């Protein structure tokens, strides 16, 4: 309903808002949960001082956000629109209530009552979708979406506060400036790492908007939607194994390295066929999300002093950016392995390097290649993180056999892709051809040796494979 340009404008607004939300929250929610869970008597003192700090940080962030808006308004024909400014103003006001609500949620987490904020979050999401669809159908555009966000955040705050008073404790104001100064010092690194990780993922939208325009952002954002959805895979996987890796990091032996390597093998085996499937089905997947106007868009690329004209669109952006996940999935688990061996400060330096690479790469490629350049930089930026990550892994955990991890899986996915495109060339429906390719992929993994080894045999024995388990190699 927003169209390509409206989608691009809204994606840019959300990207800008997200950065300022991280700064104003300042990692204080994690600190509150950690310390109050250890001493419940500190609950009211921590909550009230976290809310006070977040209010002050929010006030400080407002003029900075104003300067950002003024800066983007100066880009002439590609400056941000009045509607984008209005939406940012509404979201800036909404941020205060969102930050307060997050502090209340952190208190529930500290008391191990996660079901309350989780249930409320589900209800709030349903309300946001319902009201969001209504304002779009009424023609209020993304400014209406921002207003819905404000309304839902206020409802969520009131609801959480009443739940907190009834189920946990009665908050009492306890101003403690020494505690606040200590909180600022402790939470700073948490905020910086979160901020750098978010900037790493979203700086391309900040650069793409003024240099290529809102339509380019709209076309690019479809691929980002699918990428964000797929990133739940390494996120959940990593959270599941992180406690185990943390225990192994405190023991002698090579168990941490073994668990890390098998995690890498599993994530590579999963991510490569996903990338191939999305490459093949990019066009119909874009039709599902946006429709025909996101496809077959005339584009011009400028390289080496020459212009190249081609038909682009969201499907092209998706086909390129999806190949970041075979490295991105690996970086996700590697980051937490480094946390397990107490290398958080090294992570900050690695993220700084990654952000600098990302910014420079986008500034160089986006003016000439638009969203295709942004997608290529995303892939290269994942490598810019992997190299420093692995340098620390090699020093603190052990040597990783990268060729043995990627080689067999790459051969298998290449065979899978060749089969899919051959079937499509023979006239088979793309969805059916892809399904057959996915069924053929495990056999190719067996043939290339990607499933060999005692660790993979152990994984096979734990999976509910039924009679297929006997096809797996036992060891070696």
Short mmCIF file of C-alpha atoms in Angstrom, two decimals:
data_model
loop_
_atom_site.label_atom_id
_atom_site.label_comp_id
_atom_site.label_asym_id
_atom_site.label_seq_id
_atom_site.Cartn_x
_atom_site.Cartn_y
_atom_site.Cartn_z
CA UNK A 1 0.00 0.00 0.00
CA UNK A 2 2.88 2.40 0.62
CA UNK A 3 4.44 1.72 -2.77
CA UNK A 4 8.16 1.43 -3.46
CA UNK A 5 8.99 5.02 -2.50
CA UNK A 6 6.83 4.99 0.63
CA UNK A 7 8.33 1.67 1.70
CA UNK A 8 11.80 3.12 1.26
CA UNK A 9 10.95 6.23 3.28
CA UNK A 10 9.47 4.17 6.13
CA UNK A 11 12.47 1.79 6.13
CA UNK A 12 14.80 4.78 6.43
CA UNK A 13 12.75 6.29 9.28
CA UNK A 14 12.84 3.01 11.21
CA UNK A 15 16.60 2.65 10.63
CA UNK A 16 17.26 6.14 12.03
CA UNK A 17 14.93 5.59 14.98
CA UNK A 18 16.58 2.26 15.80
CA UNK A 19 20.01 3.85 16.28
CA UNK A 20 18.72 6.51 18.67
CA UNK A 21 16.68 3.95 20.62
CA UNK A 22 19.85 1.94 21.30
CA UNK A 23 21.73 5.05 22.45
CA UNK A 24 18.95 6.19 24.81
CA UNK A 25 18.50 2.69 26.30
CA UNK A 26 22.28 2.49 26.87
CA UNK A 27 22.37 -1.20 27.73
CA UNK A 28 20.75 -0.44 31.09
CA UNK A 29 18.08 -3.14 30.73
CA UNK A 30 20.70 -5.90 30.67
CA UNK A 31 22.39 -4.41 33.73
CA UNK A 32 19.09 -4.15 35.62
CA UNK A 33 18.19 -7.77 34.88
CA UNK A 34 21.64 -9.04 35.87
CA UNK A 35 21.91 -7.22 39.20
CA UNK A 36 18.31 -7.39 40.39
CA UNK A 37 18.17 -11.12 39.67
CA UNK A 38 21.04 -11.49 42.15
CA UNK A 39 19.48 -9.21 44.81
CA UNK A 40 15.73 -8.59 44.60
CA UNK A 41 15.97 -5.93 47.33
CA UNK A 42 17.56 -3.62 44.74
CA UNK A 43 14.56 -3.84 42.40
CA UNK A 44 12.93 -0.47 43.13
CA UNK A 45 16.23 1.43 43.38
CA UNK A 46 17.52 0.04 40.10
CA UNK A 47 14.23 0.52 38.24
CA UNK A 48 13.73 4.15 39.23
CA UNK A 49 17.32 5.12 38.52
CA UNK A 50 17.33 3.33 35.16
CA UNK A 51 14.16 5.22 34.21
CA UNK A 52 15.77 8.50 35.33
CA UNK A 53 18.90 7.84 33.28
CA UNK A 54 16.94 6.84 30.20
CA UNK A 55 14.84 9.99 30.45
CA UNK A 56 17.99 12.12 30.58
CA UNK A 57 19.58 10.21 27.69
CA UNK A 58 16.38 10.62 25.68
CA UNK A 59 16.42 14.39 26.23
CA UNK A 60 20.08 14.54 25.16
CA UNK A 61 19.36 12.48 22.02
CA UNK A 62 16.58 14.78 20.76
CA UNK A 63 18.78 17.69 19.58
CA UNK A 64 21.18 15.18 18.01
CA UNK A 65 18.26 13.63 16.11
CA UNK A 66 17.24 17.15 15.09
CA UNK A 67 20.70 17.74 13.62
CA UNK A 68 20.47 14.46 11.69
CA UNK A 69 17.11 15.54 10.25
CA UNK A 70 18.50 18.95 9.28
CA UNK A 71 21.46 17.26 7.63
CA UNK A 72 19.27 14.95 5.55
CA UNK A 73 16.97 17.85 4.62
CA UNK A 74 19.92 19.53 2.88
CA UNK A 75 20.35 16.90 0.14
CA UNK A 76 18.30 18.76 -2.48
CA UNK A 77 16.07 16.57 -4.64
CA UNK A 78 17.03 13.52 -2.56
CA UNK A 79 16.37 15.15 0.81
CA UNK A 80 13.98 13.45 3.19
CA UNK A 81 10.33 14.42 2.87
CA UNK A 82 8.08 16.31 5.26
CA UNK A 83 6.28 13.03 6.00
CA UNK A 84 9.57 11.40 7.03
CA UNK A 85 10.29 14.30 9.37
CA UNK A 86 6.79 14.01 10.87
CA UNK A 87 7.17 10.26 11.36
CA UNK A 88 10.58 10.71 13.01
CA UNK A 89 9.15 13.36 15.35
CA UNK A 90 6.33 11.04 16.42
CA UNK A 91 8.70 8.10 16.90
CA UNK A 92 11.09 10.30 18.88
CA UNK A 93 8.27 11.07 21.32
CA UNK A 94 7.27 7.40 21.32
CA UNK A 95 10.85 6.38 22.19
CA UNK A 96 10.49 7.71 25.74
CA UNK A 97 7.53 5.42 26.52
CA UNK A 98 9.22 2.49 24.78
CA UNK A 99 12.34 2.94 26.93
CA UNK A 100 10.33 3.10 30.14
CA UNK A 101 8.38 -0.02 29.13
CA UNK A 102 11.65 -1.83 28.39
CA UNK A 103 12.89 -1.03 31.92
CA UNK A 104 9.72 -2.55 33.36
CA UNK A 105 10.17 -5.64 31.16
CA UNK A 106 13.75 -5.99 32.41
CA UNK A 107 12.41 -6.06 35.98
CA UNK A 108 10.10 -8.94 35.09
CA UNK A 109 13.06 -10.76 33.54
CA UNK A 110 15.07 -10.25 36.73
CA UNK A 111 12.28 -11.92 38.73
CA UNK A 112 12.17 -14.74 36.10
CA UNK A 113 8.62 -13.74 35.15
CA UNK A 114 9.35 -13.57 31.43
CA UNK A 115 5.85 -14.79 30.57
CA UNK A 116 4.33 -11.40 31.49
CA UNK A 117 6.29 -9.16 29.06
CA UNK A 118 6.28 -11.97 26.47
CA UNK A 119 2.49 -12.29 26.58
CA UNK A 120 2.08 -8.52 26.51
CA UNK A 121 4.47 -8.24 23.58
CA UNK A 122 2.37 -10.73 21.62
CA UNK A 123 -0.81 -8.78 22.39
CA UNK A 124 0.89 -5.48 21.49
CA UNK A 125 2.09 -6.93 18.18
CA UNK A 126 -1.44 -7.99 17.29
CA UNK A 127 -2.73 -4.51 18.12
CA UNK A 128 0.05 -2.88 16.10
CA UNK A 129 -0.71 -5.02 13.05
CA UNK A 130 -4.45 -4.38 13.35
CA UNK A 131 -4.21 -0.61 13.80
CA UNK A 132 -1.36 -0.41 11.29
CA UNK A 133 -3.46 -2.05 8.59
CA UNK A 134 -6.34 0.27 9.46
CA UNK A 135 -4.32 3.49 9.10
CA UNK A 136 -2.84 2.28 5.81
CA UNK A 137 -6.31 1.48 4.44
CA UNK A 138 -7.46 4.94 5.57
CA UNK A 139 -4.62 6.45 3.54
CA UNK A 140 -2.65 7.89 6.47
CA UNK A 141 0.62 6.39 5.21
CA UNK A 142 3.65 5.73 7.33
CA UNK A 143 3.00 8.82 9.47
CA UNK A 144 -0.07 6.90 10.63
CA UNK A 145 2.16 3.88 11.33
CA UNK A 146 4.35 6.06 13.55
CA UNK A 147 1.27 7.28 15.42
CA UNK A 148 0.18 3.66 15.95
CA UNK A 149 3.61 2.92 17.41
CA UNK A 150 3.18 5.80 19.87
CA UNK A 151 -0.26 4.61 20.93
CA UNK A 152 0.85 0.98 21.42
CA UNK A 153 3.93 2.01 23.41
CA UNK A 154 1.77 4.06 25.80
CA UNK A 155 -0.67 1.17 26.24
CA UNK A 156 2.19 -1.25 26.80
CA UNK A 157 3.78 1.03 29.42
CA UNK A 158 0.56 1.44 31.42
CA UNK A 159 -0.17 -2.26 31.20
CA UNK A 160 3.32 -3.29 32.34
CA UNK A 161 3.28 -0.81 35.21
CA UNK A 162 0.00 -2.17 36.55
CA UNK A 163 1.28 -5.73 36.22
CA UNK A 164 4.50 -4.83 38.03
CA UNK A 165 2.62 -3.28 40.97
CA UNK A 166 0.33 -6.29 41.28
CA UNK A 167 2.82 -9.11 40.82
CA UNK A 168 6.33 -7.90 41.78
CA UNK A 169 6.69 -4.78 43.94
CA UNK A 170 5.51 -1.22 44.53
CA UNK A 171 8.07 1.10 42.89
CA UNK A 172 9.31 3.88 45.14
CA UNK A 173 11.43 6.74 43.88
CA UNK A 174 15.01 6.37 45.12
CA UNK A 175 17.28 8.91 43.44
CA UNK A 176 20.88 7.70 43.67
CA UNK A 177 23.36 9.74 41.65
CA UNK A 178 26.42 7.60 42.57
CA UNK A 179 24.52 4.53 41.37
CA UNK A 180 23.63 6.28 38.12
CA UNK A 181 27.25 7.24 37.47
CA UNK A 182 28.29 3.63 38.11
CA UNK A 183 25.54 2.41 35.75
CA UNK A 184 26.76 4.72 33.00
CA UNK A 185 30.28 3.32 33.30
CA UNK A 186 29.23 -0.33 33.38
CA UNK A 187 26.55 -0.17 30.68
CA UNK A 188 28.62 1.86 28.22
CA UNK A 189 30.44 -1.12 26.61
CA UNK A 190 27.15 -3.04 26.34
CA UNK A 191 25.55 -0.13 24.51
CA UNK A 192 28.56 0.41 22.24
CA UNK A 193 28.68 -3.24 21.11
CA UNK A 194 24.92 -3.23 20.47
CA UNK A 195 25.17 0.09 18.63
CA UNK A 196 28.10 -1.02 16.49
CA UNK A 197 26.36 -4.28 15.58
CA UNK A 198 23.21 -2.37 14.58
CA UNK A 199 25.12 0.30 12.65
CA UNK A 200 26.96 -2.52 10.89
CA UNK A 201 23.63 -3.89 9.66
CA UNK A 202 21.77 -0.65 8.92
CA UNK A 203 24.32 1.97 7.88
CA UNK A 204 23.66 1.08 4.24
CA UNK A 205 20.13 2.53 4.54
CA UNK A 206 21.53 5.76 6.01
CA UNK A 207 23.88 6.09 3.01
CA UNK A 208 21.55 4.71 0.34
CA UNK A 209 18.76 7.20 1.13
CA UNK A 210 20.56 10.46 0.20
CA UNK A 211 22.83 9.00 -2.50
CA UNK A 212 20.34 6.81 -4.39
CA UNK A 213 16.87 7.97 -3.24
CA UNK A 214 13.87 6.52 -1.44
CA UNK A 215 12.89 4.20 -4.30
CA UNK A 216 16.26 2.44 -4.08
CA UNK A 217 15.78 2.03 -0.33
CA UNK A 218 12.31 0.59 -0.96
CA UNK A 219 13.62 -1.96 -3.46
CA UNK A 220 16.53 -2.87 -1.19
CA UNK A 221 14.37 -3.20 1.94
CA UNK A 222 12.51 -6.26 0.60
CA UNK A 223 15.73 -8.27 0.64
CA UNK A 224 16.45 -6.98 4.14
CA UNK A 225 13.05 -8.20 5.34
CA UNK A 226 13.86 -11.75 4.27
CA UNK A 227 17.40 -11.45 5.66
CA UNK A 228 16.09 -10.29 9.04
CA UNK A 229 13.65 -13.18 9.13
CA UNK A 230 16.33 -15.75 8.33
CA UNK A 231 18.67 -14.40 10.99
CA UNK A 232 16.43 -15.93 13.64
CA UNK A 233 18.11 -19.26 12.76
CA UNK A 234 21.65 -18.43 13.97
CA UNK A 235 20.21 -16.32 16.80
CA UNK A 236 18.22 -19.19 18.33
CA UNK A 237 20.95 -21.73 17.59
CA UNK A 238 23.58 -19.56 19.27
CA UNK A 239 21.45 -18.88 22.34
CA UNK A 240 20.85 -22.62 22.69
CA UNK A 241 24.55 -23.56 22.71
CA UNK A 242 26.00 -20.47 24.42
CA UNK A 243 25.60 -21.81 28.00
CA UNK A 244 27.36 -25.04 26.97
CA UNK A 245 30.21 -23.14 25.32
CA UNK A 246 30.55 -20.91 28.39
CA UNK A 247 31.03 -24.01 30.57
CA UNK A 248 33.54 -25.53 28.15
CA UNK A 249 35.50 -22.24 28.12
CA UNK A 250 36.16 -22.69 31.85
CA UNK A 251 37.49 -26.23 31.51
CA UNK A 252 40.65 -27.77 30.18
CA UNK A 253 40.67 -29.65 26.90
CA UNK A 254 39.39 -29.00 23.40
CA UNK A 255 35.65 -29.37 24.00
CA UNK A 256 35.03 -25.69 23.22
CA UNK A 257 36.86 -25.97 19.91
CA UNK A 258 35.02 -29.19 19.02
CA UNK A 259 31.62 -27.70 19.80
CA UNK A 260 32.51 -24.55 17.84
CA UNK A 261 33.62 -26.50 14.76
CA UNK A 262 30.54 -28.70 14.72
CA UNK A 263 28.39 -25.57 15.11
CA UNK A 264 30.12 -24.06 12.09
CA UNK A 265 29.58 -27.21 10.03
CA UNK A 266 25.87 -27.28 10.88
CA UNK A 267 25.33 -23.58 10.14
CA UNK A 268 27.19 -23.80 6.82
CA UNK A 269 25.23 -26.90 5.82
CA UNK A 270 21.98 -25.05 6.59
CA UNK A 271 22.81 -21.59 5.22
CA UNK A 272 24.13 -22.56 1.77
CA UNK A 273 20.96 -24.31 0.50
CA UNK A 274 18.84 -21.46 1.94
CA UNK A 275 20.89 -19.00 -0.11
CA UNK A 276 20.44 -21.15 -3.21
CA UNK A 277 16.67 -21.47 -2.69
CA UNK A 278 16.26 -17.71 -2.29
CA UNK A 279 18.39 -17.11 -5.37
CA UNK A 280 16.17 -19.33 -7.49
CA UNK A 281 12.86 -18.13 -6.04
CA UNK A 282 13.72 -14.44 -5.62
CA UNK A 283 11.13 -13.22 -8.12
CA UNK A 284 8.08 -15.04 -6.70
CA UNK A 285 9.21 -14.26 -3.14
CA UNK A 286 9.32 -10.55 -3.99
CA UNK A 287 5.87 -10.79 -5.54
CA UNK A 288 4.57 -12.18 -2.26
CA UNK A 289 5.94 -9.23 -0.27
CA UNK A 290 5.58 -6.29 -2.63
CA UNK A 291 4.06 -7.18 -5.97
CA UNK A 292 5.00 -6.50 -9.56
CA UNK A 293 6.12 -2.89 -9.02
CA UNK A 294 9.20 -4.18 -7.17
CA UNK A 295 10.29 -6.19 -10.24
CA UNK A 296 11.80 -5.33 -13.65
CA UNK A 297 12.81 -1.82 -12.64
CA UNK A 298 15.05 -0.05 -15.23
CA UNK A 299 18.40 0.73 -13.63
CA UNK A 300 21.73 2.27 -14.65
CA UNK A 301 25.09 1.23 -13.26
CA UNK A 302 28.23 3.34 -13.73
CA UNK A 303 31.50 1.44 -13.77
CA UNK A 304 34.91 2.44 -15.11
CA UNK A 305 33.48 5.51 -16.81
CA UNK A 306 30.79 3.57 -18.68
CA UNK A 307 27.06 3.22 -18.14
CA UNK A 308 25.32 -0.16 -18.11
CA UNK A 309 21.54 -0.34 -18.40
CA UNK A 310 19.66 -3.34 -17.03
CA UNK A 311 16.39 -4.46 -15.43
CA UNK A 312 16.82 -4.62 -11.69
CA UNK A 313 14.45 -4.64 -8.74
CA UNK A 314 14.06 -6.22 -5.34
CA UNK A 315 14.63 -9.70 -6.76
CA UNK A 316 18.15 -8.71 -7.89
CA UNK A 317 18.90 -7.14 -4.50
CA UNK A 318 17.67 -10.29 -2.76
CA UNK A 319 19.72 -12.58 -5.02
CA UNK A 320 22.88 -10.70 -4.08
CA UNK A 321 22.38 -9.99 -0.38
CA UNK A 322 21.19 -13.51 0.46
CA UNK A 323 24.74 -14.79 -0.10
CA UNK A 324 25.85 -12.91 2.99
CA UNK A 325 24.23 -15.52 5.24
CA UNK A 326 26.82 -18.33 4.79
CA UNK A 327 29.31 -15.94 6.43
CA UNK A 328 26.82 -14.07 8.62
CA UNK A 329 25.58 -17.27 10.30
CA UNK A 330 29.20 -18.18 11.09
CA UNK A 331 29.91 -14.70 12.48
CA UNK A 332 26.88 -15.00 14.75
CA UNK A 333 28.14 -18.06 16.59
CA UNK A 334 31.78 -16.88 16.48
CA UNK A 335 30.83 -13.69 18.30
CA UNK A 336 29.46 -15.66 21.24
CA UNK A 337 32.43 -18.02 21.32
CA UNK A 338 34.60 -14.95 21.86
CA UNK A 339 32.27 -13.75 24.62
CA UNK A 340 32.59 -17.20 26.24
CA UNK A 341 36.38 -16.75 26.40
CA UNK A 342 36.03 -13.20 27.78
CA UNK A 343 36.98 -11.31 24.61
CA UNK A 344 34.17 -8.70 24.72
CA UNK A 345 36.56 -5.75 24.39
CA UNK A 346 38.19 -7.32 21.35
CA UNK A 347 34.71 -7.66 19.82
CA UNK A 348 34.26 -3.90 20.13
CA UNK A 349 37.43 -3.28 18.13
CA UNK A 350 36.38 -5.85 15.52
CA UNK A 351 32.98 -4.20 15.15
CA UNK A 352 34.61 -0.78 14.78
CA UNK A 353 36.70 -2.19 11.93
CA UNK A 354 33.59 -3.74 10.36
CA UNK A 355 31.59 -0.52 10.60
CA UNK A 356 34.41 1.52 9.05
CA UNK A 357 34.71 -0.98 6.20
CA UNK A 358 30.93 -0.92 5.71
CA UNK A 359 30.73 2.87 5.63
CA UNK A 360 33.65 3.30 3.23
CA UNK A 361 32.41 0.49 0.98
CA UNK A 362 28.92 1.96 0.75
CA UNK A 363 30.25 5.46 0.07
CA UNK A 364 32.36 4.06 -2.77
CA UNK A 365 29.83 1.71 -4.41
CA UNK A 366 26.36 3.16 -3.75
CA UNK A 367 26.84 6.27 -5.98
CA UNK A 368 27.72 4.02 -8.92
CA UNK A 369 25.74 0.83 -8.27
CA UNK A 370 22.86 1.84 -5.98
CA UNK A 371 21.27 -0.93 -3.94
CA UNK A 372 23.28 -3.60 -5.78
CA UNK A 373 26.41 -1.94 -4.43
CA UNK A 374 24.92 -1.89 -0.92
CA UNK A 375 24.16 -5.62 -1.18
CA UNK A 376 27.71 -6.41 -2.35
CA UNK A 377 29.16 -4.36 0.50
CA UNK A 378 27.03 -6.35 2.97
CA UNK A 379 28.69 -9.58 1.80
CA UNK A 380 32.18 -8.07 1.93
CA UNK A 381 31.47 -6.58 5.35
CA UNK A 382 30.70 -10.01 6.76
CA UNK A 383 34.20 -11.05 5.66
CA UNK A 384 35.61 -7.89 7.28
CA UNK A 385 34.21 -9.22 10.58
CA UNK A 386 35.13 -12.87 10.05
CA UNK A 387 38.86 -12.20 9.62
CA UNK A 388 39.40 -10.33 12.92
CA UNK A 389 36.98 -12.68 14.67
CA UNK A 390 39.01 -15.68 13.58
CA UNK A 391 42.28 -14.03 14.57
CA UNK A 392 41.04 -13.99 18.18
CA UNK A 393 39.52 -17.48 17.90
CA UNK A 394 42.86 -18.87 16.72
CA UNK A 395 44.64 -17.28 19.69
CA UNK A 396 42.09 -18.15 22.38
CA UNK A 397 40.24 -21.27 21.17
CA UNK A 398 42.15 -23.08 18.43
CA UNK A 399 42.63 -23.61 14.70
CA UNK A 400 39.52 -24.08 12.53
CA UNK A 401 39.69 -26.27 9.36
CA UNK A 402 37.81 -23.85 7.10
CA UNK A 403 38.33 -25.84 3.89
CA UNK A 404 36.88 -28.99 5.48
CA UNK A 405 33.90 -26.99 6.76
CA UNK A 406 33.00 -25.08 3.59
CA UNK A 407 34.42 -27.27 0.80
CA UNK A 408 32.06 -30.30 0.85
CA UNK A 409 28.97 -28.17 1.52
CA UNK A 410 29.84 -25.81 -1.35
CA UNK A 411 30.21 -28.76 -3.72
CA UNK A 412 26.87 -30.14 -2.56
CA UNK A 413 25.01 -26.83 -2.98
CA UNK A 414 26.61 -26.33 -6.42
CA UNK A 415 25.21 -29.71 -7.48
CA UNK A 416 21.85 -28.77 -5.99
CA UNK A 417 21.80 -25.49 -7.94
CA UNK A 418 22.81 -27.19 -11.18
CA UNK A 419 19.96 -29.68 -10.81
CA UNK A 420 17.39 -26.98 -10.03
CA UNK A 421 18.32 -24.81 -13.01
CA UNK A 422 18.45 -27.84 -15.30
CA UNK A 423 14.92 -28.84 -14.25
CA UNK A 424 13.68 -25.28 -14.78
CA UNK A 425 15.35 -25.25 -18.20
CA UNK A 426 13.41 -28.41 -19.07
CA UNK A 427 10.17 -26.58 -18.29
CA UNK A 428 9.53 -27.66 -14.69
CA UNK A 429 7.87 -25.21 -12.31
CA UNK A 430 10.48 -23.29 -10.24
CA UNK A 431 8.87 -24.20 -6.91
CA UNK A 432 8.75 -27.91 -7.78
CA UNK A 433 12.28 -27.86 -9.18
CA UNK A 434 13.54 -26.21 -5.98
CA UNK A 435 11.74 -28.79 -3.83
CA UNK A 436 13.39 -31.62 -5.77
CA UNK A 437 16.77 -29.89 -5.42
CA UNK A 438 16.30 -29.66 -1.65
CA UNK A 439 15.51 -33.39 -1.51
CA UNK A 440 18.65 -34.13 -3.54
CA UNK A 441 20.88 -31.92 -1.34
CA UNK A 442 21.27 -34.38 1.60
CA UNK A 443 22.43 -37.09 -0.82
CA UNK A 444 25.03 -34.69 -2.19
CA UNK A 445 26.17 -33.96 1.37
CA UNK A 446 26.71 -37.68 1.88
CA UNK A 447 28.59 -37.99 -1.40
CA UNK A 448 30.91 -35.04 -0.69
CA UNK A 449 31.66 -36.17 2.86
CA UNK A 450 30.09 -33.14 4.57
CA UNK A 451 28.43 -35.46 7.10
CA UNK A 452 31.48 -37.54 7.95
CA UNK A 453 33.15 -37.56 11.35
CA UNK A 454 32.33 -38.72 14.84
CA UNK A 455 30.77 -35.39 15.80
CA UNK A 456 28.41 -35.40 12.83
CA UNK A 457 27.53 -39.02 13.56
CA UNK A 458 26.61 -37.95 17.10
CA UNK A 459 24.38 -35.21 15.69
CA UNK A 460 22.76 -37.73 13.38
CA UNK A 461 21.98 -40.05 16.28
CA UNK A 462 20.22 -37.26 18.17
CA UNK A 463 18.04 -36.10 15.26
CA UNK A 464 14.61 -37.71 14.65
CA UNK A 465 15.60 -39.16 11.28
CA UNK A 466 13.98 -42.58 11.70
CA UNK A 467 15.19 -45.15 9.18
CA UNK A 468 17.23 -42.47 7.35
CA UNK A 469 19.73 -42.48 10.21
CA UNK A 470 21.38 -45.64 8.93
CA UNK A 471 22.43 -43.75 5.79
CA UNK A 472 24.70 -41.51 7.84
CA UNK A 473 28.36 -42.51 8.11
CA UNK A 474 29.23 -43.76 11.58
CA UNK A 475 32.63 -42.05 11.82
CA UNK A 476 35.65 -40.90 9.90
#
